[in-house]
Tab-separated table of C-alpha atoms in Angstrom:
chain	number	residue	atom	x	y	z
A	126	UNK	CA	130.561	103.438	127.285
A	127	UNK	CA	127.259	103.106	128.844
A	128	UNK	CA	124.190	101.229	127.215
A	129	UNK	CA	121.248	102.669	125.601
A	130	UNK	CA	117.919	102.762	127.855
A	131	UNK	CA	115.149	101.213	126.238
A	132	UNK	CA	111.086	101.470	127.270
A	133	UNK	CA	109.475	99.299	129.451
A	134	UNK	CA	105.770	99.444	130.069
A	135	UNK	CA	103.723	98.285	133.104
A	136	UNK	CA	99.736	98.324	131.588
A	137	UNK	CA	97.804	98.347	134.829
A	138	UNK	CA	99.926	101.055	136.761
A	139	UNK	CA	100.193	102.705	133.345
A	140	UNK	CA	103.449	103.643	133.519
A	141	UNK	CA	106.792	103.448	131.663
A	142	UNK	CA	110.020	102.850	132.430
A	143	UNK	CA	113.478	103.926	130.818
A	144	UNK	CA	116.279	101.229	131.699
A	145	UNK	CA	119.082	99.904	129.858
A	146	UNK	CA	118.617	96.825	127.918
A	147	UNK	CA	120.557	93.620	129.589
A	148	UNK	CA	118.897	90.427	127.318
A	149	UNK	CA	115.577	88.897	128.017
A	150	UNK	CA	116.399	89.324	132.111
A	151	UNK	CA	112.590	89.779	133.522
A	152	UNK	CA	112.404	92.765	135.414
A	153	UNK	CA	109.023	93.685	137.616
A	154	UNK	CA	107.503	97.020	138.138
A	155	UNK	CA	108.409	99.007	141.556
A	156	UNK	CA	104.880	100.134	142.083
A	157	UNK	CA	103.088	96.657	141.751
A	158	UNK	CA	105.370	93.936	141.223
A	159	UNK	CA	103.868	92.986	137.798
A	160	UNK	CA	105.879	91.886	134.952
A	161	UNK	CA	107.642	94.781	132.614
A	162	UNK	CA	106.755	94.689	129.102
A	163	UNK	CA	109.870	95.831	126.667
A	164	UNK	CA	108.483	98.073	123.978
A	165	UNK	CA	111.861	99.334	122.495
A	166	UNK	CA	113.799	102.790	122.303
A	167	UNK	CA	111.400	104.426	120.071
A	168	UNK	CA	108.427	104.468	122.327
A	169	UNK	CA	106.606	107.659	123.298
A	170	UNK	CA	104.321	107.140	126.413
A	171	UNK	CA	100.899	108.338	126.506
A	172	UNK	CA	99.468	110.270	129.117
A	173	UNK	CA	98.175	108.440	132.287
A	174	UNK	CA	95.057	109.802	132.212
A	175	UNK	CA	94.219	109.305	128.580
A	176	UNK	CA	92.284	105.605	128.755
A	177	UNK	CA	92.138	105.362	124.664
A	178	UNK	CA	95.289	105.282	124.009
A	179	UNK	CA	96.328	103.641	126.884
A	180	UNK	CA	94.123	100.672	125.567
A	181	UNK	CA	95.353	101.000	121.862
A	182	UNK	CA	98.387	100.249	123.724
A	183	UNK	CA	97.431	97.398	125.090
A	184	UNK	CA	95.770	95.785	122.078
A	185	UNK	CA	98.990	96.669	120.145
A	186	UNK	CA	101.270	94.968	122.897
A	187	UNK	CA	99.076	92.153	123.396
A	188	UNK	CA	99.296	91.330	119.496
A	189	UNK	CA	103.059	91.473	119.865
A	190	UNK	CA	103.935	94.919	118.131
A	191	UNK	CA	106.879	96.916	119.490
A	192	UNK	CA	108.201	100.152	119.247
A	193	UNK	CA	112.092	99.154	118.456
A	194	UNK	CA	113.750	101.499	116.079
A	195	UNK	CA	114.823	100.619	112.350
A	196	UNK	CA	117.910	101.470	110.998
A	197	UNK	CA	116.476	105.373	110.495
A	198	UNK	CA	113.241	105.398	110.201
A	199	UNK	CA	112.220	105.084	113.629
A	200	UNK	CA	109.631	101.801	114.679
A	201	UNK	CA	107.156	102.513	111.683
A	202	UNK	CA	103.662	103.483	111.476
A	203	UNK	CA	101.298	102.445	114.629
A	204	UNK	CA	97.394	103.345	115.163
A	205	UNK	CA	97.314	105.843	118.063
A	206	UNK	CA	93.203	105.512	118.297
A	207	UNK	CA	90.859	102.769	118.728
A	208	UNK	CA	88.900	103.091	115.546
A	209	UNK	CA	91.970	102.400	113.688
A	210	UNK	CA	92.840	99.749	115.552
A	211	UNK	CA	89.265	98.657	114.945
A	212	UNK	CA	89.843	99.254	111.316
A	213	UNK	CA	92.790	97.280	110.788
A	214	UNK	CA	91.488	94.356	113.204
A	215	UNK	CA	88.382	94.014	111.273
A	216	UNK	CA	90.832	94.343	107.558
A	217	UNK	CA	92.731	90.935	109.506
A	218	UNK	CA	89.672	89.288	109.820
A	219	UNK	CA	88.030	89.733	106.525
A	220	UNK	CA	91.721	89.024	104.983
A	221	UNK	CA	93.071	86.193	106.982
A	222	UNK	CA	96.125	89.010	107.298
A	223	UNK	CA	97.723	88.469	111.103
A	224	UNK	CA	96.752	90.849	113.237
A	225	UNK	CA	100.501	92.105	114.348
A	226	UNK	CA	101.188	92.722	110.522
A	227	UNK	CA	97.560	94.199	110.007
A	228	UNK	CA	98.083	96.943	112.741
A	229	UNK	CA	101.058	98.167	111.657
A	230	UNK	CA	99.729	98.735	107.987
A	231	UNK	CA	99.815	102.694	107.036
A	232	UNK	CA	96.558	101.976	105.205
A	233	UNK	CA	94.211	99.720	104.766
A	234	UNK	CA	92.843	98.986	101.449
C-alpha cells in the first residue's frame, strides 16, 4: 500500500509540493535548492500571485503552526489575512499567550 503525500512548502519560490512523508529526511526544493518546509496533509496552497496570504503564511510557519490533520476535523482554525494575524499577534502580546497558540485561536476575546 502506498503512503499518503503530505505538503511541503518552499516560501521564496512560493510553491508547494505534494510528496509522501518518509520521517524528518530534509528534502530541498527543485527550483532553488532551499530547504522544504512540511506543513501537513491538510494544507490548501494559496495562489502565487496573491502576496497577503502568501505572507500570512509565512508568519504562521515561522511561529511553528502546521496544517496536519486531526482525527476528523481537519488542522483547525488558521487566519487566512494579515489583520487577523495582526489581531491575534497583538492579543499574544497584551496576554503573554504564545504566539503559535494565539494564531490558531477562532476568536479572540
Amino acid at each position: 500500500m502506498a503512503h499518503a503525500k503530505t505538503s511541503y512548502v518552499c516560501l521564496p519560490c512560493r510553491a508547494s509540493y505534494k510528496q509522501p512523508y518518509v520521517g524528518d529526511r530534509d528534502r530541498l526544493c527543485p527550483r532553488c535548492a532551499e530547504p522544504l518546509i512540511h506543513v501537513g496533509s491538510a494544507f490548501a496552497t494559496p495562489r502565487r500571485r496573491d502576496t497577503a496570504a502568501w505572507r500570512t503564511l509565512s508568519v504562521l510557519l515561522n511561529a511553528g503552526v502546521r496544517f496536519h490533520k486531526s482525527c476528523c476535523g481537519g488542522p483547525g482554525y488558521r487566519p487566512r489575512t494579515l489583520g487577523e494575524v495582526r489581531e491575534r499577534m497583538a492579543y499574544a502580546r497584551k496576554t503573554g499567550e504564545p504566539f503559535a497558540r494565539a494564531l490558531v485561536r477562532r476568536e479572540v476575546p
